[in-house]
Coordinates of N, CA and C in Angstrom, one line a residue:
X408 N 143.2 246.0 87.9 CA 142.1 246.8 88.3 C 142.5 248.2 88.5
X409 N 141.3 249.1 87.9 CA 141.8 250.4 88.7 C 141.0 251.1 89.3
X410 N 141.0 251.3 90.4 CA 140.4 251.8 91.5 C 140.1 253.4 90.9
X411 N 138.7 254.0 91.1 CA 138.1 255.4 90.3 C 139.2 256.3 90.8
X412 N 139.0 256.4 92.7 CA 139.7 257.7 93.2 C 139.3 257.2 94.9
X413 N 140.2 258.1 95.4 CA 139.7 258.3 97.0 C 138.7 258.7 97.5
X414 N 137.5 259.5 96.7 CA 136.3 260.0 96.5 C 135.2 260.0 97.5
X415 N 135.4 260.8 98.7 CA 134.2 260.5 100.2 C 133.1 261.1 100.2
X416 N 132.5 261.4 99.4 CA 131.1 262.2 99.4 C 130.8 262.0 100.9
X417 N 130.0 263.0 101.4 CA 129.1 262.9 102.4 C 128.4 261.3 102.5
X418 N 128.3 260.7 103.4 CA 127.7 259.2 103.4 C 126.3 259.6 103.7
X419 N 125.6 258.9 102.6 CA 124.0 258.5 102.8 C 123.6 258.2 103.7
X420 N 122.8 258.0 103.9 CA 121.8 257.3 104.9 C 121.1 256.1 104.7
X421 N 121.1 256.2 103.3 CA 120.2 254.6 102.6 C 120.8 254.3 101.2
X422 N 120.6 253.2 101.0 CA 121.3 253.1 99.5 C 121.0 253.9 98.3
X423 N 121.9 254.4 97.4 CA 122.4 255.5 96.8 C 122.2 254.1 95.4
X424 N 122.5 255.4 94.0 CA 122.8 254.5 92.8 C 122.9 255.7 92.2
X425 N 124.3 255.3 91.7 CA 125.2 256.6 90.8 C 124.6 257.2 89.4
X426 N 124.3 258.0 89.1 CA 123.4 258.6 87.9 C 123.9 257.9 86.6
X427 N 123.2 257.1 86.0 CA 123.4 256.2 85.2 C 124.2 256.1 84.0
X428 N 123.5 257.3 83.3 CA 124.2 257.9 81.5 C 125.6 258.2 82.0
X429 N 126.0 258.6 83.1 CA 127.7 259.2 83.3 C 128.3 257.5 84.0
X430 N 129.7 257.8 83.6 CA 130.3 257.1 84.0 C 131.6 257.5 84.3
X431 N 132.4 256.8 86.1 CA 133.1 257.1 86.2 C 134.1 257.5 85.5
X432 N 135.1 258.6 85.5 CA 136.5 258.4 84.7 C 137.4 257.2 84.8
X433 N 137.6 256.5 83.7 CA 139.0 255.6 84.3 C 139.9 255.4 82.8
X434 N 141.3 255.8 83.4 CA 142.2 256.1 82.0 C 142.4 255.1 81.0
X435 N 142.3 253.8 81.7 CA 142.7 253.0 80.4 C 141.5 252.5 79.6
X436 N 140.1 253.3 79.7 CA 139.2 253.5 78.9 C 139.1 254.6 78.2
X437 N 139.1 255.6 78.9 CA 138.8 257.2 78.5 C 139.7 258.2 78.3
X438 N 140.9 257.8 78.9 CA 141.7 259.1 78.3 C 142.1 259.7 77.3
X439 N 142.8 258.6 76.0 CA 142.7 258.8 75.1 C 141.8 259.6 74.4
X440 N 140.6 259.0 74.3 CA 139.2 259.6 74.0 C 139.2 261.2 74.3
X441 N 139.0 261.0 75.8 CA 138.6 263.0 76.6 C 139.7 263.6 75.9
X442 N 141.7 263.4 76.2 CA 142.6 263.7 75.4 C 142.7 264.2 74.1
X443 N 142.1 263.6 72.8 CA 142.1 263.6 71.8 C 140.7 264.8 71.3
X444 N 139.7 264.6 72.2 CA 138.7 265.0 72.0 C 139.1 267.3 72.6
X445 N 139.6 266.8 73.8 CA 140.3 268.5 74.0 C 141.0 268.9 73.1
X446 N 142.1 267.9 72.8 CA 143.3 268.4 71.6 C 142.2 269.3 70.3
X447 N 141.4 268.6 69.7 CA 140.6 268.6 68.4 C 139.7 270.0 68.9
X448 N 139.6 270.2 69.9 CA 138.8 271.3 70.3 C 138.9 271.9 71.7
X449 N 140.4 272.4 71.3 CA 140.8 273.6 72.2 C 140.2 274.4 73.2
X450 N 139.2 275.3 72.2 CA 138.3 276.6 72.9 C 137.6 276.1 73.8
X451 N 137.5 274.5 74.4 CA 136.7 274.0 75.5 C 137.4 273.9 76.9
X452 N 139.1 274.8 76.7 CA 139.3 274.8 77.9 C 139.5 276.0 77.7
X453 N 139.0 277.4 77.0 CA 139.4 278.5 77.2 C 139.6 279.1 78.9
X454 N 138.2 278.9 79.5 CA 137.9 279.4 81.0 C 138.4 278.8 82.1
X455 N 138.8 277.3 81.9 CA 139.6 276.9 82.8 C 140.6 277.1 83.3
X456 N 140.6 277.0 84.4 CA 141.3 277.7 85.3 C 143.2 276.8 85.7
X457 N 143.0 275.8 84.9 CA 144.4 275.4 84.8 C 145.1 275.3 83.0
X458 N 146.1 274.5 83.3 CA 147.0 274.4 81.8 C 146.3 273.5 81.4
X459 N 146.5 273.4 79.8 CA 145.8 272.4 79.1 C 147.1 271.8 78.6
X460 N 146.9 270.2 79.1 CA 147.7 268.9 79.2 C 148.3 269.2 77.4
X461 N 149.3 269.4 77.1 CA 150.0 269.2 75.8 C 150.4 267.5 75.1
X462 N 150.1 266.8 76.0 CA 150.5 265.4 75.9 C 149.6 264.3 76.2
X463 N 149.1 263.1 75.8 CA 148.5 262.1 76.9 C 149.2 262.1 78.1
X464 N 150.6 261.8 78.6 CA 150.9 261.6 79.5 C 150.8 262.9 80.7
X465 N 151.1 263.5 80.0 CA 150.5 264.9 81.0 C 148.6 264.8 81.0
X466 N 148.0 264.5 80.5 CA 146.7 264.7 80.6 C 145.9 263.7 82.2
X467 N 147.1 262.2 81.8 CA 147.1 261.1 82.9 C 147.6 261.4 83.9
X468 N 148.5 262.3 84.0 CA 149.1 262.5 85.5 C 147.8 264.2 85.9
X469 N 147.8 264.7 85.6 CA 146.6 265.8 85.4 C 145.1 265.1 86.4
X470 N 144.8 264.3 85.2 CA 143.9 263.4 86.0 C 143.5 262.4 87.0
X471 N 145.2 262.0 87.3 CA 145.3 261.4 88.7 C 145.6 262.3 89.9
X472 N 146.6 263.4 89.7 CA 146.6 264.3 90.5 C 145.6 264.9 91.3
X473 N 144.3 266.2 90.1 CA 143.8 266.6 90.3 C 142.0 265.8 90.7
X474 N 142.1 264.8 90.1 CA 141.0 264.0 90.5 C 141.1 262.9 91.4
X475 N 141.7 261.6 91.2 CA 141.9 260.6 91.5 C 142.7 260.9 93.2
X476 N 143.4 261.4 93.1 CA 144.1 261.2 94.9 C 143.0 262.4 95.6
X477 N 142.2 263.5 94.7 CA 141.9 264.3 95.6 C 140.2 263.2 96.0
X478 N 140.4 263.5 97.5 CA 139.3 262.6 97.8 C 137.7 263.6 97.7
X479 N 137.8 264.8 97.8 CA 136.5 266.0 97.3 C 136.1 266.1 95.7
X480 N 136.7 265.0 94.9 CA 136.5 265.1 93.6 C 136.3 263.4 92.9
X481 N 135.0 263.7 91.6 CA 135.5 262.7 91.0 C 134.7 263.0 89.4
X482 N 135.5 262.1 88.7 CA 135.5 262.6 87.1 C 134.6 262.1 86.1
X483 N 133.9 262.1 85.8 CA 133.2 261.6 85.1 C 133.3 261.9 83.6
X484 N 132.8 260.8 82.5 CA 133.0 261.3 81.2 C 130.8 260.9 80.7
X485 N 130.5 261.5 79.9 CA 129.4 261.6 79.4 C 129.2 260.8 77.9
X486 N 128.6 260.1 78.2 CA 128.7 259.0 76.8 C 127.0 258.6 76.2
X487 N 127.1 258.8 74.7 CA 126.0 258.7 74.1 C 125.5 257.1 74.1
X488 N 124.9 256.5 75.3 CA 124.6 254.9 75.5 C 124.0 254.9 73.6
X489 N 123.0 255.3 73.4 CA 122.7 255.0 71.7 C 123.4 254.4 70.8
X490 N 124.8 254.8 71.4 CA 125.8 254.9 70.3 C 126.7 253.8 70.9
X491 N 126.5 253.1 72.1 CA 127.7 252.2 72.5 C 126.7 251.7 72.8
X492 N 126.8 250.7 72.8 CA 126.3 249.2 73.6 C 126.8 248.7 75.1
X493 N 125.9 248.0 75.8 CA 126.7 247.9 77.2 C 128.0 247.2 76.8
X494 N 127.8 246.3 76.0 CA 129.2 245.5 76.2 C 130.6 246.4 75.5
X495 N 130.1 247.3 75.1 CA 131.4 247.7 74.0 C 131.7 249.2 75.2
X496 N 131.7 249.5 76.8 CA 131.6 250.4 77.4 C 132.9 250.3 78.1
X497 N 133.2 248.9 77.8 CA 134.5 248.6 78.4 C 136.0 248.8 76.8
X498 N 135.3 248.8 76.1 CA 136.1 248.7 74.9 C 137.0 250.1 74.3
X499 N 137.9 250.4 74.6 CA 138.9 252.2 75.0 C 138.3 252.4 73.5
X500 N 138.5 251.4 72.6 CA 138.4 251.9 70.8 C 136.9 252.2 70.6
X501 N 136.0 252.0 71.3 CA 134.7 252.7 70.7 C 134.1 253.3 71.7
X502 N 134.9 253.7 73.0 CA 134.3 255.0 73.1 C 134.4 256.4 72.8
X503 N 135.1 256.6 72.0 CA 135.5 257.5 71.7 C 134.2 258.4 70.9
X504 N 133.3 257.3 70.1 CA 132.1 257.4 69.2 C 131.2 258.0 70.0
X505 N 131.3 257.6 70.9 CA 130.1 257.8 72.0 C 130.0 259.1 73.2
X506 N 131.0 259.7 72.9 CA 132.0 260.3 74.3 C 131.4 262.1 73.3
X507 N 130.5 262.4 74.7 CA 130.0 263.7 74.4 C 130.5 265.1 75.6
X508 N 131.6 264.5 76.4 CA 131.9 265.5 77.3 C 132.2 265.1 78.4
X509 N 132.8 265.8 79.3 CA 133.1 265.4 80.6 C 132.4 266.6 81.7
X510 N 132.5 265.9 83.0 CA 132.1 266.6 84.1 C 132.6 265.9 85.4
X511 N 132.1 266.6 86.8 CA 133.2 266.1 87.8 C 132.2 266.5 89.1
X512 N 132.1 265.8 89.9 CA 132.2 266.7 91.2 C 133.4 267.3 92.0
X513 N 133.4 268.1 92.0 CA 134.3 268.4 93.2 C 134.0 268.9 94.2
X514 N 134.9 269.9 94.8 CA 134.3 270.4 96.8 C 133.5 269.5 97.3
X515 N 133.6 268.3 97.3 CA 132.3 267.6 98.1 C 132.7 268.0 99.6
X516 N 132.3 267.9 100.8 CA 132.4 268.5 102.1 C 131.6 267.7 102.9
X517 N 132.1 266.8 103.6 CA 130.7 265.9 104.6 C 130.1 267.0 105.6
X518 N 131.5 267.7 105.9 CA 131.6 268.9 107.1 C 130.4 269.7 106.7
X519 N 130.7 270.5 105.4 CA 129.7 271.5 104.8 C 128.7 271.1 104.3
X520 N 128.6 269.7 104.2 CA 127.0 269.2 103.4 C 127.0 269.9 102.1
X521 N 127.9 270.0 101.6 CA 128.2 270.9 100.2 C 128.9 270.0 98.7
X522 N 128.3 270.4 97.7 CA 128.8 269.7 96.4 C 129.1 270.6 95.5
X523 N 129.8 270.8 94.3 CA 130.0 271.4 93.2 C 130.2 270.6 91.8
X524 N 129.1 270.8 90.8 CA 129.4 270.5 89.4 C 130.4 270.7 88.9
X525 N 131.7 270.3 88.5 CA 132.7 271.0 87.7 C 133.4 270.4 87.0
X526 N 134.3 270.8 86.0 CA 135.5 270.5 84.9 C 134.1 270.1 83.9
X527 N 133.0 271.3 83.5 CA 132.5 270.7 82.8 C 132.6 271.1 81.3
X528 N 132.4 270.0 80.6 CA 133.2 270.5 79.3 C 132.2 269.4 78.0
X529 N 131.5 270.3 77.4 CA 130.2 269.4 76.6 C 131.1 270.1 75.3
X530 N 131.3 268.8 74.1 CA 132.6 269.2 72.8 C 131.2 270.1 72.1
X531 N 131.7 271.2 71.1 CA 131.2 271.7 70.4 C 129.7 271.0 69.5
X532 N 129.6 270.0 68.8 CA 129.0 269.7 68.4 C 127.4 269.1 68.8
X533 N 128.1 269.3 70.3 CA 126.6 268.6 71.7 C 126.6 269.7 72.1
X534 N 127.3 271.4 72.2 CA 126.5 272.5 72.6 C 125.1 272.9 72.5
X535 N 124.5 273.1 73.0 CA 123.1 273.9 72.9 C 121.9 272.8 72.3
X536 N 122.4 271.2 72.8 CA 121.4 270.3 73.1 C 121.2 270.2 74.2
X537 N 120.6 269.0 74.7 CA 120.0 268.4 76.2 C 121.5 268.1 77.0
X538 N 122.6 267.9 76.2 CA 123.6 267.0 76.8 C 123.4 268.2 78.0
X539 N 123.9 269.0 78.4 CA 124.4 269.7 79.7 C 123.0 269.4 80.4
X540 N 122.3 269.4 80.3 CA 121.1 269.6 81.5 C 121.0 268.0 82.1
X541 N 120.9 267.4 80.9 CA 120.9 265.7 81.5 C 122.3 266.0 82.4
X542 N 123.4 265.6 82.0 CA 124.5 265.5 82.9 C 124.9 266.3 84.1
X543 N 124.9 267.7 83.8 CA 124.5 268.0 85.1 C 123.2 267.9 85.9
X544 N 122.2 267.3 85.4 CA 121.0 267.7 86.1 C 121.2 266.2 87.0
X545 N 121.9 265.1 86.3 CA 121.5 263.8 87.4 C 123.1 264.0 88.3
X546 N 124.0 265.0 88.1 CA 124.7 264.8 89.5 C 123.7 265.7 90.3
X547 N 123.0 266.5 90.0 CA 122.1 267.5 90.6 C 121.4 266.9 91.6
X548 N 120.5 266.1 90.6 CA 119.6 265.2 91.5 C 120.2 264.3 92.6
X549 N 121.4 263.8 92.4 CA 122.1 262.6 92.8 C 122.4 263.3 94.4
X550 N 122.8 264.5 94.6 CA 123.5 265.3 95.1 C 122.1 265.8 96.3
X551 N 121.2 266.4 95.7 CA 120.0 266.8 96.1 C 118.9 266.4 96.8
X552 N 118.7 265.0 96.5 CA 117.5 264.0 96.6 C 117.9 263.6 97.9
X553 N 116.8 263.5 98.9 CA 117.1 263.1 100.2 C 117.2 261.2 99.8
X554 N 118.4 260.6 101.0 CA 118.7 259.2 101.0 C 117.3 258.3 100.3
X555 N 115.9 258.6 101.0 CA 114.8 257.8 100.9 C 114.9 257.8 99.3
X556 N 115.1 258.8 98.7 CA 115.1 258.8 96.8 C 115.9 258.2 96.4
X557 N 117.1 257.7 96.9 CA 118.6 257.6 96.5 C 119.4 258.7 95.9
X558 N 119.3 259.7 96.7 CA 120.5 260.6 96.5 C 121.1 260.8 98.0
X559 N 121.7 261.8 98.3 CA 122.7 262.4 99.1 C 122.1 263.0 100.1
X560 N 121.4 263.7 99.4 CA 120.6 264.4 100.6 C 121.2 266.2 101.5
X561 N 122.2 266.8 99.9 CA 122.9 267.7 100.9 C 122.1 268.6 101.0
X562 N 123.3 269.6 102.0 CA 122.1 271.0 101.9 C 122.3 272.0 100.9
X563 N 123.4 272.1 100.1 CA 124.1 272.6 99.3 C 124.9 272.2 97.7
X564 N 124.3 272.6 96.8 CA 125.0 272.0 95.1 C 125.7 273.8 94.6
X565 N 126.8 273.7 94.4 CA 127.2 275.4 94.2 C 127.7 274.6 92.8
X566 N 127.9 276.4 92.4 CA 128.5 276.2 90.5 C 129.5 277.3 90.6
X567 N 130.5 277.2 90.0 CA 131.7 278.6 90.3 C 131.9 278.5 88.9
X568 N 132.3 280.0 88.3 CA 132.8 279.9 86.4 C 133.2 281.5 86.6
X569 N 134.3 281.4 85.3 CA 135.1 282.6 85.0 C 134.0 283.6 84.5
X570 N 134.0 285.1 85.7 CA 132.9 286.0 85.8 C 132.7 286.0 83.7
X571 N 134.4 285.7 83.2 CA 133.6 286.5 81.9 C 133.1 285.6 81.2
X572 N 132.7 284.3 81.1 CA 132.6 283.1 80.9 C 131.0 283.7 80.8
X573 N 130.3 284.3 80.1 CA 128.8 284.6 80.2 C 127.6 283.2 80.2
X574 N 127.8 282.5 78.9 CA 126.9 281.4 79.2 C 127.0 280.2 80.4
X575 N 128.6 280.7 80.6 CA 127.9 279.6 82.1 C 127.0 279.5 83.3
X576 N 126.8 280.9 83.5 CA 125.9 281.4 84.9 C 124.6 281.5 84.3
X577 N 124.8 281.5 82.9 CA 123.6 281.5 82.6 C 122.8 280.5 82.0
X578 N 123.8 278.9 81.9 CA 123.1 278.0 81.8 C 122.8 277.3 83.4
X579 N 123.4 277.8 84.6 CA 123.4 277.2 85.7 C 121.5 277.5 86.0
X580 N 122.0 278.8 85.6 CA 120.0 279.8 86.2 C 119.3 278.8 85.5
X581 N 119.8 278.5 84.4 CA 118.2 277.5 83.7 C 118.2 276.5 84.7
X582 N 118.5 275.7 85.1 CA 118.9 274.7 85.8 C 118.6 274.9 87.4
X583 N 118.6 276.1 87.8 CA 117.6 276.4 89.3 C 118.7 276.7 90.4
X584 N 119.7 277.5 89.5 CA 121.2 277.4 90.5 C 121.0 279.5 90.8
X585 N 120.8 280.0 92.0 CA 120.7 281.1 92.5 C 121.9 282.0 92.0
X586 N 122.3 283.2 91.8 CA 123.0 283.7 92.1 C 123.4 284.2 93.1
X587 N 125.2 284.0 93.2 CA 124.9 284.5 95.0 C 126.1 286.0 95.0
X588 N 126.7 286.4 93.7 CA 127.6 287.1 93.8 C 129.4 286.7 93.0
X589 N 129.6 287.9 92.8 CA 131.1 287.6 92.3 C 132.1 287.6 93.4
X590 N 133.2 286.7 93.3 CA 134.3 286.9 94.3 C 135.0 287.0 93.7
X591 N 136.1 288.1 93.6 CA 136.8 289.1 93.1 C 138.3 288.8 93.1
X592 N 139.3 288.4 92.4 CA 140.5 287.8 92.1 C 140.7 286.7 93.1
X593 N 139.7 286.3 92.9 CA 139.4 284.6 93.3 C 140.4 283.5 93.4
X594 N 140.9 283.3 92.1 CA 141.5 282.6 91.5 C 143.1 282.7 90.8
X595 N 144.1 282.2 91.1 CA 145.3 282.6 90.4 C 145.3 281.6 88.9
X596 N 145.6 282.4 88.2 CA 145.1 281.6 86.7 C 146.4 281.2 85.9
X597 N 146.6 280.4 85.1 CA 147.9 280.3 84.5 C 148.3 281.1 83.4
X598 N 149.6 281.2 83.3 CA 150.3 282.8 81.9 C 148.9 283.1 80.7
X599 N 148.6 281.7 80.5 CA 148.0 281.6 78.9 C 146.5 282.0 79.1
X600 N 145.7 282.3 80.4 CA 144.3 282.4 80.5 C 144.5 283.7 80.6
X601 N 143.0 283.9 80.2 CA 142.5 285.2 80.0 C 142.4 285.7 81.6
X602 N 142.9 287.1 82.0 CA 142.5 287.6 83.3 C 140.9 288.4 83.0
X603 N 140.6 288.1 84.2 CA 139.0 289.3 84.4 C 139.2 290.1 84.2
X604 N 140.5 291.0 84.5 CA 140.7 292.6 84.7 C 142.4 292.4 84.8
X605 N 142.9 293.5 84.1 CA 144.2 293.8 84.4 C 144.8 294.3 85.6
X606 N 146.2 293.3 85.7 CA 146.6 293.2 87.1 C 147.6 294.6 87.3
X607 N 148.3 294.8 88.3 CA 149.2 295.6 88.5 C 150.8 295.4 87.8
X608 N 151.3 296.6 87.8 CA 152.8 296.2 86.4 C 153.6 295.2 88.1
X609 N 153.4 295.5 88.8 CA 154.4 294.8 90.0 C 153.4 294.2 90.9
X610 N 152.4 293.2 90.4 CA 151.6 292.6 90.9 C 152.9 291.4 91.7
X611 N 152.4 291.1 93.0 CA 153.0 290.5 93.5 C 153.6 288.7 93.0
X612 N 152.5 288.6 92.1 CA 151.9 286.8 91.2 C 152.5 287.3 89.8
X613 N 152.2 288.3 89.4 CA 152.9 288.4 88.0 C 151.7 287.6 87.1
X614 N 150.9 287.1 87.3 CA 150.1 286.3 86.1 C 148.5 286.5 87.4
X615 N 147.8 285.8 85.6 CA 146.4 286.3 85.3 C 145.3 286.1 86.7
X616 N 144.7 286.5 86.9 CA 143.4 286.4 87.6 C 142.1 286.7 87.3
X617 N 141.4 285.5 88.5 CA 140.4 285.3 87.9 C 139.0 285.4 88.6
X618 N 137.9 286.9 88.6 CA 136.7 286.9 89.3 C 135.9 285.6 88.9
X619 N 135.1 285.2 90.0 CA 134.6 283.9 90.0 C 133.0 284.2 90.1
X620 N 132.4 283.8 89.7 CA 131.1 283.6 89.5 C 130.2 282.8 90.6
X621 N 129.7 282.9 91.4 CA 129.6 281.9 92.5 C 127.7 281.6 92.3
X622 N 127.4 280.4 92.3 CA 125.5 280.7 92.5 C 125.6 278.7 93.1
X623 N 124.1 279.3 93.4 CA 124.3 277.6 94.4 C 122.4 277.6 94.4
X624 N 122.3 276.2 94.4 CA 120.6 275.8 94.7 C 121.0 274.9 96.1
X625 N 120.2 275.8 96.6 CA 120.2 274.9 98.1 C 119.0 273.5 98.3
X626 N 118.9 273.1 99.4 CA 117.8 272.0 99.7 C 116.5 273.0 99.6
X627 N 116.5 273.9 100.4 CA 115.3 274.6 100.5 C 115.0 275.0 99.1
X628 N 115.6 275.5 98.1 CA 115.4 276.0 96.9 C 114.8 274.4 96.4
X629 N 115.5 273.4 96.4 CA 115.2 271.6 95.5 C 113.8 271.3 95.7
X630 N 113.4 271.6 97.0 CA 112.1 271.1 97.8 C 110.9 271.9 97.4
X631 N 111.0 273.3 97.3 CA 110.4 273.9 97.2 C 109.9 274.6 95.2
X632 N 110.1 273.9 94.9 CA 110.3 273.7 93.3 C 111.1 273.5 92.5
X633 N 112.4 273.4 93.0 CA 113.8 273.2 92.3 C 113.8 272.1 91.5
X634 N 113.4 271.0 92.2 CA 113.5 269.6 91.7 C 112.2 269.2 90.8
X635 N 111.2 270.4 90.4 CA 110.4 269.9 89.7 C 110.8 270.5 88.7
X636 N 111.0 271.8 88.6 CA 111.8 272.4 87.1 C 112.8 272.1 86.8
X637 N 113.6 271.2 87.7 CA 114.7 270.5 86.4 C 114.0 269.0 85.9
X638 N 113.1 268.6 86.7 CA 112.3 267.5 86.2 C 112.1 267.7 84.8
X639 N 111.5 268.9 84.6 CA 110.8 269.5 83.8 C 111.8 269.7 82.3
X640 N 112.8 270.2 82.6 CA 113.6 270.1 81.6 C 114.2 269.1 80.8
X641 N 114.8 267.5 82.2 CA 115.1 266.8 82.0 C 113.9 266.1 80.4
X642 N 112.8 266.3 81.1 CA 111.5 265.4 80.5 C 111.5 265.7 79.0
X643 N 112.1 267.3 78.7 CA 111.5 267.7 77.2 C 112.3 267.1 76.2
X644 N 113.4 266.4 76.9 CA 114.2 265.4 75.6 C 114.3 263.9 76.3
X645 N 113.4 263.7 76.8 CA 114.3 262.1 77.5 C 113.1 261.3 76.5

């Protein structure tokens, strides 16, 4: 058996049910797959803010590290149900057919009542369909919806992306995510990413940085129309 992660979201109040079409990450289903699917298409980690795994076995230790022990995070992979059958969901060799991208929560906060969409990564060929709005839109909801709905009920869903990263802030805005501002060498980035701006010849880090893009839909933003305009979006392909 393998246990997803140490994963504490903020606790409900009433029973909860995990957004359906995603399903947790677990390696000896999906790595391969996510793995093979980065390798084959590179430019989907251009903006990220870490190394990109050169190996499976570096991808699995990657994935346990950064997801699995961290208990603020957990991974999810995005899969075309159409294309898999329930029974074949457990089967490593055909998901691969099915496997349209990954995403993640991270920062979850019980403290801060706070959540963040992230490690999202939809492969080229599912760009500029529904895939992104469905998948993020049901950790959205998941995150958003007070307990009585079965969600979370936070007060806070934030989105952070590399300031130069242009379509990301500006697929978050479709989706009802505010802008709140840039935070400014934010991020220490690795040798091979692109910096926001050029650093100093005797910068203390010696490598790239990265302005961060920050926007967030709050509860009051969800309640007050938030949750009907991504209703709304969800609807025009479901």
């Amino acid at each position: 058996m393998y246990f997803v992660n140490n994963y504490t979201p903020p606790l409900p109040k009433g029973p909860v049910t995990l957004p359906d079409p995603t399903k947790p990450y677990d390696p000896h289903l999906h790595a391969v797959a996510v793995f093979n699917a980065i390798t084959a298409n590179p430019e989907v980690m251009r903006y990220m803010p870490c190394s990109t795994p050169a190996t499976i076995e570096e991808f699995e230790v990657f994935c346990e590290v950064s997801y699995r022990l961290d208990t603020s995070r957990c991974l999810y992979v995005i899969l075309d149900k159409t294309k898999l059958a329930l029974a074949d969901e457990a089967d490593a060799n055909k998901v691969s057919s099915a496997l349209l991208g990954t995403l993640a929560y991270i920062n979850a906060s019980r403290e801060l009542s706070t959540i963040e969409p992230g490690f999202i990564i939809i492969f080229p060929q599912f760009q500029r369909t529904h895939v992104n709005t469905h998948a993020v839109g049901l950790l959205m909801q998941y995150a958003l919806n007070q307990p009585s709905e079965g969600g979370l009920g936070l007060r806070r869903c934030q989105w952070q992306a590399h300031a130069s990263n242009l379509p990301s802030p500006k697929a978050a805005e479709r989706l009802g995510f505010k802008p709140e501002g840039t935070l400014r060498w934010n991020r220490v980035l690795p040798p091979e990413r692109e910096s926001s701006a050029p650093f100093r010849a005797d910068d203390s880090l010696g490598m790239p940085g990265r302005h961060t893009a920050m926007l967030a839909i709050c509860w009051d933003d969800w309640e007050n129309g938030g949750k009907e305009h991504l209703q709304r979006l969800i609807d025009r392909k479901s």
